[in-house]
mmCIF file of C-alpha atoms in Angstrom:
data_model
loop_
_atom_site.group_PDB
_atom_site.id
_atom_site.type_symbol
_atom_site.label_atom_id
_atom_site.label_comp_id
_atom_site.label_asym_id
_atom_site.label_seq_id
_atom_site.Cartn_x
_atom_site.Cartn_y
_atom_site.Cartn_z
ATOM 1 C CA MET Q 1 0.000 0.000 0.000
ATOM 2 C CA LYS Q 2 2.720 2.502 1.000
ATOM 3 C CA LYS Q 3 4.710 1.627 -2.108
ATOM 4 C CA TYR Q 4 1.699 2.217 -4.388
ATOM 5 C CA ALA Q 5 0.827 5.489 -2.658
ATOM 6 C CA LEU Q 6 4.385 6.859 -2.884
ATOM 7 C CA ILE Q 7 4.782 5.959 -6.566
ATOM 8 C CA SER Q 8 1.323 7.307 -7.400
ATOM 9 C CA PHE Q 9 1.927 10.579 -5.583
ATOM 10 C CA VAL Q 10 5.190 11.208 -7.450
ATOM 11 C CA ILE Q 11 3.582 10.314 -10.793
ATOM 12 C CA CYS Q 12 0.468 12.418 -10.245
ATOM 13 C CA PHE Q 13 2.581 15.369 -9.077
ATOM 14 C CA SER Q 14 4.814 15.066 -12.145
ATOM 15 C CA LEU Q 15 1.752 14.914 -14.382
ATOM 16 C CA VAL Q 16 0.392 18.128 -12.932
ATOM 17 C CA LEU Q 17 3.717 19.889 -13.532
ATOM 18 C CA SER Q 18 3.872 18.615 -17.117
ATOM 19 C CA MET Q 19 0.347 19.875 -17.782
ATOM 20 C CA GLY Q 20 1.058 23.271 -16.317
ATOM 21 C CA VAL Q 21 -1.765 23.004 -13.788
ATOM 22 C CA SER Q 22 -1.385 24.830 -10.498
ATOM 23 C CA ALA Q 23 -3.963 22.774 -8.583
ATOM 24 C CA LYS Q 24 -2.730 20.084 -6.209
ATOM 25 C CA THR Q 25 -3.523 16.546 -7.403
ATOM 26 C CA VAL Q 26 -4.790 14.325 -4.613
ATOM 27 C CA THR Q 27 -3.131 11.073 -3.606
ATOM 28 C CA CYS Q 28 -4.316 7.852 -5.227
ATOM 29 C CA ASP Q 29 -3.315 4.219 -4.726
ATOM 30 C CA GLU Q 30 -3.003 3.546 -8.445
ATOM 31 C CA ASN Q 31 0.404 2.610 -9.800
ATOM 32 C CA ILE Q 32 -0.158 4.239 -13.200
ATOM 33 C CA LYS Q 33 3.076 4.798 -15.119
ATOM 34 C CA ASP Q 34 1.714 7.401 -17.495
ATOM 35 C CA LEU Q 35 -1.839 8.689 -17.400
ATOM 36 C CA ASN Q 36 -1.381 10.094 -20.897
ATOM 37 C CA ALA Q 37 -0.201 6.819 -22.460
ATOM 38 C CA PRO Q 38 -2.742 4.789 -24.480
ATOM 39 C CA ILE Q 39 -3.589 1.282 -23.338
ATOM 40 C CA GLU Q 40 -1.177 -1.362 -24.595
ATOM 41 C CA CYS Q 41 -3.129 -4.269 -26.051
ATOM 42 C CA SER Q 42 -1.852 -7.313 -27.907
ATOM 43 C CA ALA Q 43 -3.743 -8.708 -30.899
ATOM 44 C CA VAL Q 44 -6.390 -11.254 -29.940
ATOM 45 C CA ASP Q 45 -9.001 -13.418 -31.661
ATOM 46 C CA LEU Q 46 -12.385 -11.844 -30.892
ATOM 47 C CA SER Q 47 -14.546 -14.502 -32.533
ATOM 48 C CA LEU Q 48 -17.225 -16.326 -30.538
ATOM 49 C CA GLY Q 49 -15.726 -19.178 -28.545
ATOM 50 C CA ALA Q 50 -12.204 -17.785 -28.680
ATOM 51 C CA ASP Q 51 -9.887 -17.589 -25.662
ATOM 52 C CA LEU Q 52 -9.276 -13.920 -24.959
ATOM 53 C CA LYS Q 53 -6.209 -14.712 -22.850
ATOM 54 C CA ILE Q 54 -7.069 -12.336 -20.029
ATOM 55 C CA ALA Q 55 -3.997 -11.749 -17.841
ATOM 56 C CA ALA Q 56 -5.822 -11.724 -14.507
ATOM 57 C CA LYS Q 57 -7.105 -14.122 -11.864
ATOM 58 C CA SER Q 58 -10.733 -13.554 -12.794
ATOM 59 C CA ALA Q 59 -12.819 -11.850 -15.489
ATOM 60 C CA VAL Q 60 -16.384 -11.564 -16.705
ATOM 61 C CA LEU Q 61 -18.327 -9.723 -19.429
ATOM 62 C CA MET Q 62 -22.010 -9.071 -18.778
ATOM 63 C CA GLU Q 63 -24.915 -7.350 -20.531
ATOM 64 C CA PRO Q 64 -26.337 -5.093 -17.791
ATOM 65 C CA TYR Q 65 -30.078 -5.283 -18.409
ATOM 66 C CA SER Q 66 -30.525 -8.996 -19.062
ATOM 67 C CA GLY Q 67 -27.659 -10.055 -16.805
ATOM 68 C CA GLU Q 68 -26.467 -12.395 -19.556
ATOM 69 C CA ILE Q 69 -22.870 -13.555 -19.143
ATOM 70 C CA LEU Q 70 -21.067 -13.346 -22.482
ATOM 71 C CA TYR Q 71 -17.568 -14.319 -21.389
ATOM 72 C CA GLU Q 72 -16.087 -15.497 -18.109
ATOM 73 C CA GLN Q 73 -12.805 -16.673 -16.693
ATOM 74 C CA ASN Q 74 -12.771 -18.101 -13.174
ATOM 75 C CA SER Q 75 -15.575 -15.651 -12.370
ATOM 76 C CA ALA Q 76 -16.711 -17.281 -9.098
ATOM 77 C CA GLU Q 77 -13.397 -17.221 -7.212
ATOM 78 C CA LYS Q 78 -13.551 -15.168 -4.012
ATOM 79 C CA LEU Q 79 -10.948 -12.401 -4.185
ATOM 80 C CA LYS Q 80 -10.084 -9.132 -2.495
ATOM 81 C CA PRO Q 81 -11.770 -6.339 -4.473
ATOM 82 C CA ALA Q 82 -9.797 -3.249 -3.443
ATOM 83 C CA SER Q 83 -11.608 -0.003 -4.328
ATOM 84 C CA ILE Q 84 -14.131 -1.559 -6.690
ATOM 85 C CA THR Q 85 -15.840 -2.135 -3.322
ATOM 86 C CA LYS Q 86 -16.938 1.470 -3.731
ATOM 87 C CA ILE Q 87 -19.351 0.384 -6.462
ATOM 88 C CA MET Q 88 -21.653 -0.927 -3.733
ATOM 89 C CA SER Q 89 -21.055 2.177 -1.631
ATOM 90 C CA LEU Q 90 -21.990 4.362 -4.581
ATOM 91 C CA LEU Q 91 -25.072 2.263 -5.296
ATOM 92 C CA LEU Q 92 -26.404 2.904 -1.796
ATOM 93 C CA ILE Q 93 -25.602 6.606 -2.110
ATOM 94 C CA MET Q 94 -27.419 6.815 -5.465
ATOM 95 C CA GLU Q 95 -30.439 5.099 -3.908
ATOM 96 C CA ALA Q 96 -30.400 7.596 -1.022
ATOM 97 C CA ILE Q 97 -30.393 10.440 -3.567
ATOM 98 C CA ASP Q 98 -33.276 8.801 -5.444
ATOM 99 C CA ARG Q 99 -35.232 8.650 -2.176
ATOM 100 C CA ARG Q 100 -34.418 12.359 -1.634
ATOM 101 C CA GLU Q 101 -32.676 11.539 1.624
ATOM 102 C CA LEU Q 102 -29.604 13.176 0.150
ATOM 103 C CA THR Q 103 -29.023 15.833 -2.511
ATOM 104 C CA PRO Q 104 -25.868 16.696 -4.487
ATOM 105 C CA GLU Q 105 -26.026 20.249 -3.113
ATOM 106 C CA GLU Q 106 -26.147 19.126 0.525
ATOM 107 C CA VAL Q 107 -23.113 19.916 2.653
ATOM 108 C CA VAL Q 108 -21.348 17.182 4.628
ATOM 109 C CA THR Q 109 -18.921 17.844 7.499
ATOM 110 C CA ALA Q 110 -16.022 15.405 7.794
ATOM 111 C CA SER Q 111 -15.681 13.497 11.044
ATOM 112 C CA LYS Q 112 -12.397 12.705 12.740
ATOM 113 C CA TYR Q 113 -12.789 9.092 11.626
ATOM 114 C CA ALA Q 114 -13.437 9.974 7.973
ATOM 115 C CA ALA Q 115 -10.410 12.292 7.965
ATOM 116 C CA SER Q 116 -8.219 9.491 9.345
ATOM 117 C CA MET Q 117 -8.544 7.207 6.297
ATOM 118 C CA GLY Q 118 -5.327 6.214 4.554
ATOM 119 C CA GLY Q 119 -4.682 5.126 0.975
ATOM 120 C CA SER Q 120 -6.384 7.133 -1.768
ATOM 121 C CA GLN Q 121 -7.624 10.384 -0.267
ATOM 122 C CA ILE Q 122 -8.349 14.057 -0.757
ATOM 123 C CA TRP Q 123 -6.847 14.902 2.636
ATOM 124 C CA LEU Q 124 -10.095 15.834 4.332
ATOM 125 C CA LYS Q 125 -9.602 17.610 7.635
ATOM 126 C CA GLU Q 126 -11.834 16.984 10.639
ATOM 127 C CA GLY Q 127 -14.627 19.565 10.493
ATOM 128 C CA GLU Q 128 -14.060 20.399 6.833
ATOM 129 C CA SER Q 129 -17.310 20.850 4.908
ATOM 130 C CA MET Q 130 -17.860 19.743 1.330
ATOM 131 C CA THR Q 131 -20.897 19.195 -0.857
ATOM 132 C CA VAL Q 132 -22.153 15.709 -1.682
ATOM 133 C CA ASP Q 133 -21.421 16.568 -5.312
ATOM 134 C CA ASP Q 134 -17.718 17.186 -4.619
ATOM 135 C CA LEU Q 135 -17.463 14.146 -2.355
ATOM 136 C CA LEU Q 136 -18.941 12.012 -5.134
ATOM 137 C CA LYS Q 137 -16.386 13.402 -7.578
ATOM 138 C CA ALA Q 138 -13.633 12.515 -5.137
ATOM 139 C CA THR Q 139 -15.035 9.011 -4.564
ATOM 140 C CA VAL Q 140 -15.625 8.115 -8.206
ATOM 141 C CA VAL Q 141 -12.751 9.896 -9.949
ATOM 142 C CA ALA Q 142 -9.969 9.723 -7.333
ATOM 143 C CA SER Q 143 -11.261 6.760 -5.291
ATOM 144 C CA ALA Q 144 -10.877 8.836 -2.132
ATOM 145 C CA ASN Q 145 -11.411 6.737 0.986
ATOM 146 C CA ASP Q 146 -11.986 9.750 3.245
ATOM 147 C CA ALA Q 147 -14.700 11.090 0.921
ATOM 148 C CA THR Q 148 -16.371 7.669 0.735
ATOM 149 C CA VAL Q 149 -16.498 7.306 4.512
ATOM 150 C CA ALA Q 150 -17.853 10.840 4.911
ATOM 151 C CA LEU Q 151 -20.714 9.977 2.537
ATOM 152 C CA ALA Q 152 -21.312 6.624 4.245
ATOM 153 C CA GLU Q 153 -21.591 8.321 7.626
ATOM 154 C CA LYS Q 154 -24.014 10.865 6.170
ATOM 155 C CA VAL Q 155 -26.262 8.091 4.801
ATOM 156 C CA ALA Q 156 -26.187 5.625 7.705
ATOM 157 C CA GLY Q 157 -24.671 7.432 10.692
ATOM 158 C CA SER Q 158 -21.513 5.336 10.805
ATOM 159 C CA GLU Q 159 -19.363 3.220 8.518
ATOM 160 C CA GLU Q 160 -20.376 0.120 10.495
ATOM 161 C CA ALA Q 161 -24.069 0.778 9.911
ATOM 162 C CA PHE Q 162 -23.394 1.551 6.255
ATOM 163 C CA VAL Q 163 -21.465 -1.695 5.759
ATOM 164 C CA LYS Q 164 -24.450 -3.567 7.192
ATOM 165 C CA LEU Q 165 -26.588 -1.968 4.471
ATOM 166 C CA MET Q 166 -23.985 -2.945 1.877
ATOM 167 C CA ASN Q 167 -24.182 -6.605 2.868
ATOM 168 C CA GLU Q 168 -27.989 -6.525 2.949
ATOM 169 C CA LYS Q 169 -28.033 -5.068 -0.559
ATOM 170 C CA ALA Q 170 -25.531 -7.668 -1.752
ATOM 171 C CA LYS Q 171 -27.800 -10.430 -0.457
ATOM 172 C CA ALA Q 172 -30.845 -8.848 -2.133
ATOM 173 C CA LEU Q 173 -28.977 -8.768 -5.469
ATOM 174 C CA GLY Q 174 -28.023 -12.432 -5.170
ATOM 175 C CA MET Q 175 -24.343 -11.692 -4.547
ATOM 176 C CA ASN Q 176 -23.948 -14.851 -2.506
ATOM 177 C CA ASN Q 177 -20.140 -14.942 -2.565
ATOM 178 C CA THR Q 178 -19.628 -11.422 -1.243
ATOM 179 C CA VAL Q 179 -18.880 -10.153 2.255
ATOM 180 C CA PHE Q 180 -18.038 -6.493 2.865
ATOM 181 C CA LYS Q 181 -16.063 -5.430 5.934
ATOM 182 C CA ASN Q 182 -15.652 -1.763 5.031
ATOM 183 C CA CYS Q 183 -16.990 0.736 2.495
ATOM 184 C CA THR Q 184 -13.635 1.636 0.927
ATOM 185 C CA GLY Q 185 -11.962 -1.600 -0.161
ATOM 186 C CA LEU Q 186 -8.896 -1.386 2.055
ATOM 187 C CA ASP Q 187 -7.525 -4.905 2.540
ATOM 188 C CA THR Q 188 -9.296 -6.495 5.518
ATOM 189 C CA GLU Q 189 -9.559 -10.137 6.525
ATOM 190 C CA GLY Q 190 -12.771 -11.642 5.119
ATOM 191 C CA HIS Q 191 -13.522 -8.702 2.799
ATOM 192 C CA LEU Q 192 -14.128 -10.711 -0.381
ATOM 193 C CA THR Q 193 -16.194 -10.829 -3.553
ATOM 194 C CA THR Q 194 -16.100 -12.326 -7.046
ATOM 195 C CA ALA Q 195 -15.889 -10.923 -10.561
ATOM 196 C CA LEU Q 196 -19.416 -12.159 -11.160
ATOM 197 C CA ASP Q 197 -20.776 -10.390 -8.079
ATOM 198 C CA VAL Q 198 -18.912 -7.205 -8.996
ATOM 199 C CA ALA Q 199 -20.548 -7.333 -12.426
ATOM 200 C CA VAL Q 200 -23.977 -7.703 -10.807
ATOM 201 C CA MET Q 201 -23.568 -4.651 -8.554
ATOM 202 C CA SER Q 202 -22.001 -2.675 -11.416
ATOM 203 C CA CYS Q 203 -25.020 -3.408 -13.611
ATOM 204 C CA GLU Q 204 -27.284 -2.199 -10.819
ATOM 205 C CA LEU Q 205 -25.276 0.992 -10.297
ATOM 206 C CA ILE Q 206 -25.285 2.115 -13.936
ATOM 207 C CA LYS Q 207 -29.085 1.945 -13.954
ATOM 208 C CA HIS Q 208 -28.815 5.226 -12.027
ATOM 209 C CA PRO Q 209 -28.057 7.859 -14.720
ATOM 210 C CA LEU Q 210 -26.530 10.252 -12.180
ATOM 211 C CA ILE Q 211 -23.474 8.043 -11.645
ATOM 212 C CA LYS Q 212 -22.299 8.629 -15.227
ATOM 213 C CA ARG Q 213 -22.058 12.359 -14.560
ATOM 214 C CA TYR Q 214 -19.096 11.453 -12.349
ATOM 215 C CA SER Q 215 -17.703 8.264 -13.864
ATOM 216 C CA THR Q 216 -17.103 9.895 -17.265
ATOM 217 C CA LEU Q 217 -14.987 12.745 -15.884
ATOM 218 C CA TRP Q 218 -11.300 12.680 -16.852
ATOM 219 C CA ILE Q 219 -9.981 15.678 -14.896
ATOM 220 C CA GLU Q 220 -12.011 17.670 -12.379
ATOM 221 C CA ASN Q 221 -11.393 20.269 -9.656
ATOM 222 C CA ILE Q 222 -12.786 20.569 -6.147
ATOM 223 C CA ARG Q 223 -12.232 23.068 -3.339
ATOM 224 C CA ASP Q 224 -12.707 25.958 -5.773
ATOM 225 C CA GLY Q 225 -9.898 24.665 -7.982
ATOM 226 C CA LYS Q 226 -7.396 24.118 -5.169
ATOM 227 C CA SER Q 227 -7.451 20.327 -5.568
ATOM 228 C CA GLU Q 228 -7.397 18.440 -8.844
ATOM 229 C CA LEU Q 229 -8.805 14.967 -9.452
ATOM 230 C CA VAL Q 230 -7.430 12.789 -12.249
ATOM 231 C CA ASN Q 231 -9.488 9.727 -13.173
ATOM 232 C CA THR Q 232 -7.579 6.503 -12.588
ATOM 233 C CA ASN Q 233 -9.715 4.728 -15.207
ATOM 234 C CA LYS Q 234 -7.710 5.257 -18.417
ATOM 235 C CA LEU Q 235 -10.569 3.821 -20.492
ATOM 236 C CA VAL Q 236 -12.470 7.072 -19.931
ATOM 237 C CA ARG Q 237 -9.906 8.802 -22.112
ATOM 238 C CA PHE Q 238 -8.766 6.046 -24.434
ATOM 239 C CA TYR Q 239 -11.738 3.767 -25.147
ATOM 240 C CA LYS Q 240 -14.667 4.870 -27.309
ATOM 241 C CA GLY Q 241 -17.998 4.789 -25.501
ATOM 242 C CA THR Q 242 -16.648 4.367 -21.963
ATOM 243 C CA THR Q 243 -19.156 5.428 -19.320
ATOM 244 C CA GLY Q 244 -17.213 4.347 -16.194
ATOM 245 C CA LEU Q 245 -16.826 2.732 -13.752
ATOM 246 C CA LYS Q 246 -14.206 2.039 -11.018
ATOM 247 C CA THR Q 247 -10.602 0.982 -10.551
ATOM 248 C CA GLY Q 248 -9.095 -0.666 -7.498
ATOM 249 C CA THR Q 249 -5.557 -1.442 -6.355
ATOM 250 C CA THR Q 250 -4.098 -2.834 -3.149
ATOM 251 C CA SER Q 251 -1.148 -5.089 -2.416
ATOM 252 C CA GLY Q 252 -3.552 -7.910 -1.536
ATOM 253 C CA ALA Q 253 -6.006 -7.483 -4.412
ATOM 254 C CA GLY Q 254 -3.615 -6.567 -7.200
ATOM 255 C CA TYR Q 255 -5.029 -4.484 -10.034
ATOM 256 C CA CYS Q 256 -8.833 -4.558 -10.450
ATOM 257 C CA LEU Q 257 -11.317 -2.798 -12.705
ATOM 258 C CA SER Q 258 -15.012 -2.714 -13.420
ATOM 259 C CA ALA Q 259 -15.547 -0.956 -16.739
ATOM 260 C CA CYS Q 260 -18.675 -0.139 -18.711
ATOM 261 C CA ALA Q 261 -19.063 1.153 -22.236
ATOM 262 C CA GLU Q 262 -21.951 1.860 -24.608
ATOM 263 C CA ARG Q 263 -22.088 2.100 -28.389
ATOM 264 C CA ASP Q 264 -25.210 2.527 -30.527
ATOM 265 C CA GLY Q 265 -27.518 1.457 -27.697
ATOM 266 C CA THR Q 266 -25.528 -1.655 -26.751
ATOM 267 C CA GLU Q 267 -23.879 -1.617 -23.325
ATOM 268 C CA PHE Q 268 -21.527 -3.992 -21.515
ATOM 269 C CA VAL Q 269 -19.885 -4.331 -18.122
ATOM 270 C CA ALA Q 270 -16.394 -5.864 -18.009
ATOM 271 C CA VAL Q 271 -14.765 -6.883 -14.729
ATOM 272 C CA ILE Q 272 -11.097 -7.711 -14.187
ATOM 273 C CA MET Q 273 -9.768 -8.892 -10.816
ATOM 274 C CA GLY Q 274 -6.257 -9.788 -9.730
ATOM 275 C CA GLY Q 275 -4.182 -8.339 -12.538
ATOM 276 C CA ASN Q 276 -0.427 -8.233 -11.994
ATOM 277 C CA THR Q 277 0.036 -4.819 -13.587
ATOM 278 C CA SER Q 278 -2.088 -1.761 -14.166
ATOM 279 C CA ASN Q 279 -2.063 -2.396 -17.909
ATOM 280 C CA ASP Q 280 -3.293 -5.979 -17.334
ATOM 281 C CA ARG Q 281 -6.664 -4.716 -16.140
ATOM 282 C CA PHE Q 282 -7.072 -2.106 -18.882
ATOM 283 C CA GLU Q 283 -5.963 -4.506 -21.596
ATOM 284 C CA GLY Q 284 -8.238 -7.208 -20.186
ATOM 285 C CA ALA Q 285 -11.258 -4.899 -20.013
ATOM 286 C CA LYS Q 286 -10.579 -3.635 -23.543
ATOM 287 C CA LYS Q 287 -10.451 -7.202 -24.867
ATOM 288 C CA LEU Q 288 -13.731 -8.057 -23.154
ATOM 289 C CA LEU Q 289 -15.494 -4.947 -24.421
ATOM 290 C CA ASP Q 290 -14.077 -5.369 -27.934
ATOM 291 C CA PHE Q 291 -15.338 -8.966 -27.882
ATOM 292 C CA GLY Q 292 -18.804 -7.781 -26.882
ATOM 293 C CA PHE Q 293 -19.071 -5.075 -29.517
ATOM 294 C CA ALA Q 294 -17.612 -7.349 -32.221
ATOM 295 C CA ASN Q 295 -20.161 -10.103 -31.696
ATOM 296 C CA TYR Q 296 -23.364 -8.672 -30.220
ATOM 297 C CA VAL Q 297 -25.876 -5.953 -30.942
ATOM 298 C CA THR Q 298 -28.996 -4.706 -29.193
ATOM 299 C CA ALA Q 299 -31.922 -5.097 -31.580
ATOM 300 C CA LYS Q 300 -35.340 -3.461 -31.352
ATOM 301 C CA ILE Q 301 -37.919 -6.087 -32.261
ATOM 302 C CA SER Q 302 -41.651 -5.607 -32.817
ATOM 303 C CA ALA Q 303 -44.483 -7.822 -34.038
ATOM 304 C CA ASN Q 304 -45.507 -7.510 -37.678
ATOM 305 C CA GLY Q 305 -48.374 -8.612 -39.905
ATOM 306 C CA LYS Q 306 -50.532 -11.418 -38.516
ATOM 307 C CA GLU Q 307 -48.418 -11.633 -35.374
ATOM 308 C CA ARG Q 308 -49.460 -8.129 -34.368
ATOM 309 C CA GLU Q 309 -53.239 -8.767 -34.178
ATOM 310 C CA GLN Q 310 -55.049 -11.838 -32.913
ATOM 311 C CA PHE Q 311 -58.789 -12.461 -32.431
ATOM 312 C CA VAL Q 312 -59.451 -14.315 -29.196
ATOM 313 C CA LYS Q 313 -62.623 -16.136 -28.144
ATOM 314 C CA ILE Q 314 -64.055 -14.976 -24.798
ATOM 315 C CA LYS Q 315 -66.269 -17.127 -22.590
ATOM 316 C CA ASP Q 316 -69.218 -15.592 -20.716
ATOM 317 C CA GLY Q 317 -68.623 -12.164 -22.232
ATOM 318 C CA THR Q 318 -70.910 -9.554 -23.708
ATOM 319 C CA GLN Q 319 -69.179 -10.306 -26.991
ATOM 320 C CA LYS Q 320 -67.735 -13.575 -28.227
ATOM 321 C CA TYR Q 321 -64.405 -12.297 -29.583
ATOM 322 C CA ILE Q 322 -61.867 -9.635 -28.685
ATOM 323 C CA LYS Q 323 -58.851 -8.326 -30.536
ATOM 324 C CA ALA Q 324 -55.436 -8.766 -28.881
ATOM 325 C CA VAL Q 325 -52.695 -6.475 -30.164
ATOM 326 C CA ALA Q 326 -48.906 -6.392 -29.835
ATOM 327 C CA ASP Q 327 -48.131 -2.674 -30.046
ATOM 328 C CA SER Q 328 -44.947 -2.609 -27.979
ATOM 329 C CA GLU Q 329 -41.403 -3.547 -28.899
ATOM 330 C CA ILE Q 330 -38.592 -5.221 -27.024
ATOM 331 C CA LYS Q 331 -34.851 -4.682 -26.906
ATOM 332 C CA ALA Q 332 -32.818 -7.856 -27.025
ATOM 333 C CA LEU Q 333 -29.123 -8.590 -27.140
ATOM 334 C CA ILE Q 334 -28.440 -10.933 -30.046
ATOM 335 C CA ARG Q 335 -25.457 -12.208 -31.948
ATOM 336 C CA LYS Q 336 -24.763 -10.025 -34.963
ATOM 337 C CA GLN Q 337 -24.958 -13.088 -37.175
ATOM 338 C CA ASP Q 338 -28.571 -13.620 -35.994
ATOM 339 C CA LYS Q 339 -29.751 -10.027 -36.397
ATOM 340 C CA ASP Q 340 -31.854 -10.749 -39.511
ATOM 341 C CA LYS Q 341 -32.754 -14.319 -38.586
ATOM 342 C CA THR Q 342 -35.160 -13.907 -35.690
ATOM 343 C CA VAL Q 343 -38.248 -16.138 -35.557
ATOM 344 C CA LYS Q 344 -41.542 -15.223 -33.864
ATOM 345 C CA LYS Q 345 -44.161 -17.558 -32.429
ATOM 346 C CA VAL Q 346 -47.646 -16.552 -31.233
ATOM 347 C CA VAL Q 347 -48.779 -18.198 -27.994
ATOM 348 C CA MET Q 348 -52.275 -17.381 -26.678
ATOM 349 C CA GLU Q 349 -53.759 -18.018 -23.256
ATOM 350 C CA ASP Q 350 -56.270 -20.866 -22.985
ATOM 351 C CA ASN Q 351 -59.841 -20.641 -21.722
ATOM 352 C CA ILE Q 352 -60.105 -16.838 -21.443
ATOM 353 C CA LYS Q 353 -63.165 -15.760 -19.481
ATOM 354 C CA ALA Q 354 -64.865 -12.405 -19.062
ATOM 355 C CA PRO Q 355 -64.435 -9.885 -17.623
ATOM 356 C CA VAL Q 356 -61.398 -8.788 -19.627
ATOM 357 C CA ARG Q 357 -59.884 -5.351 -19.061
ATOM 358 C CA LYS Q 358 -58.280 -3.180 -21.713
ATOM 359 C CA GLY Q 359 -54.541 -3.827 -21.726
ATOM 360 C CA GLU Q 360 -54.869 -7.213 -20.047
ATOM 361 C CA ARG Q 361 -52.330 -9.734 -21.308
ATOM 362 C CA LEU Q 362 -53.972 -12.469 -23.378
ATOM 363 C CA GLY Q 363 -50.901 -13.991 -25.000
ATOM 364 C CA THR Q 364 -47.380 -13.340 -26.226
ATOM 365 C CA VAL Q 365 -45.305 -13.173 -29.356
ATOM 366 C CA GLU Q 366 -42.217 -15.174 -28.435
ATOM 367 C CA VAL Q 367 -39.000 -14.148 -30.181
ATOM 368 C CA TYR Q 368 -36.237 -16.656 -30.948
ATOM 369 C CA ALA Q 369 -32.700 -16.389 -32.309
ATOM 370 C CA SER Q 370 -30.658 -19.520 -33.033
ATOM 371 C CA ASN Q 371 -33.441 -21.569 -31.406
ATOM 372 C CA GLU Q 372 -33.011 -19.646 -28.145
ATOM 373 C CA LYS Q 373 -35.831 -17.546 -26.736
ATOM 374 C CA ILE Q 374 -34.599 -13.970 -26.416
ATOM 375 C CA GLY Q 375 -37.781 -12.161 -25.425
ATOM 376 C CA GLU Q 376 -41.560 -11.802 -25.451
ATOM 377 C CA ILE Q 377 -43.868 -9.134 -26.843
ATOM 378 C CA PRO Q 378 -47.168 -9.098 -24.923
ATOM 379 C CA LEU Q 379 -50.471 -9.429 -26.783
ATOM 380 C CA VAL Q 380 -52.998 -7.358 -24.850
ATOM 381 C CA ALA Q 381 -56.739 -6.738 -25.034
ATOM 382 C CA GLU Q 382 -57.564 -3.801 -27.299
ATOM 383 C CA LYS Q 383 -60.663 -2.969 -25.223
ATOM 384 C CA SER Q 384 -62.608 -4.231 -22.236
ATOM 385 C CA VAL Q 385 -65.269 -6.951 -22.344
ATOM 386 C CA GLU Q 386 -67.721 -7.225 -19.463
ATOM 387 C CA LYS Q 387 -69.055 -10.469 -18.088
ATOM 388 C CA ILE Q 388 -72.537 -11.208 -19.296
ATOM 389 C CA LYS Q 389 -75.199 -10.842 -16.586
ATOM 390 C CA PHE Q 390 -78.082 -13.248 -15.909
ATOM 391 C CA SER Q 391 -80.618 -10.521 -16.716
ATOM 392 C CA THR Q 392 -78.954 -9.919 -20.096
ATOM 393 C CA THR Q 393 -78.971 -13.637 -20.851
ATOM 394 C CA ALA Q 394 -82.651 -13.904 -19.944
ATOM 395 C CA PHE Q 395 -83.468 -10.912 -22.158
ATOM 396 C CA TRP Q 396 -81.874 -12.495 -25.217
ATOM 397 C CA ILE Q 397 -83.553 -15.831 -24.533
ATOM 398 C CA ILE Q 398 -86.991 -14.183 -24.281
ATOM 399 C CA LYS Q 399 -86.340 -12.091 -27.345
ATOM 400 C CA GLY Q 400 -85.429 -15.224 -29.236
ATOM 401 C CA LEU Q 401 -88.629 -16.985 -28.146
ATOM 402 C CA PHE Q 402 -90.805 -14.122 -29.354
ATOM 403 C CA LYS Q 403 -89.120 -14.259 -32.713
ATOM 404 C CA LEU Q 404 -90.236 -17.868 -32.962
#
């Protein structure tokens, strides 16, 4: 830890001098040789089924909205996560903002405990006040442990209480191989997760649009320009479509990264854990994302022709038939080779009885690609049909008798 911090401080300070910036760059635990250098990446076969040769203990590529795993390497091994722990911390903070329990403009005063954090930090002083907005910048961009703890204390009262919420949220998300011991990611006995679980919480975090306001920043100032933050995620600068998310480095965890990128409506989350060098994680994430964009696309699929309208028989209704329509569309991740080869199958509910309400689901248009079901378009009632009453039935019977 001390070695990483010393090297990082010297590098960051040198970078500021080379850029001619007067602001003081905060300390970060990232052993980045040159923040201006592009990511070094060897040639690799990106075809489906290929071995991407990820130089890390664990890796996974996931589509965030379906949760589909597109590539994995030892993704269930429990490992130390370093600062990608903060993904869960940020998720809870985003949820608190959504509930209006916290606002970006709100001012937070640093406690003695928050100011005592080591590792990556913005050198908060006890009693120093800073907005939630600036603390989020420090947490996301510079991975500042003191800023993270200050926010955790604001949300839950103490880091201990906040960590309890982190573990409860992990359980709710099905992250069964994760145990958090702190909100920062500093190496602690028993503080473990997996690449797969990191992908799950990353997917949940990026569903909050506000996080991308911070995770896409490359250089930012706080304290009225007196402190400068430089993003430790080089993908933000050097990879097209990058929208975040978080780096992590400790002596116990090695070099870790959860990265997300979006192009033309298709988005992926790539997780690297246990890289031996800083470039290992960036190269690994780039390979995963390149693999995703080379082979998959998000398609908008709607029902057409006869699939779009179906006439359904209704029992005990004021009319015998009702029209079911498929007016909506779905988004589905499919292999590029299957983009124009989707097959649709209409499946209607059996024994439909009145009353039926407008918009009620009466069937589905199932969508398949390569014989795999990739989604459903609901067929819903175009209008309501009431249940026939006894008095109405009697009226029609009598009317029929008189006609005889």
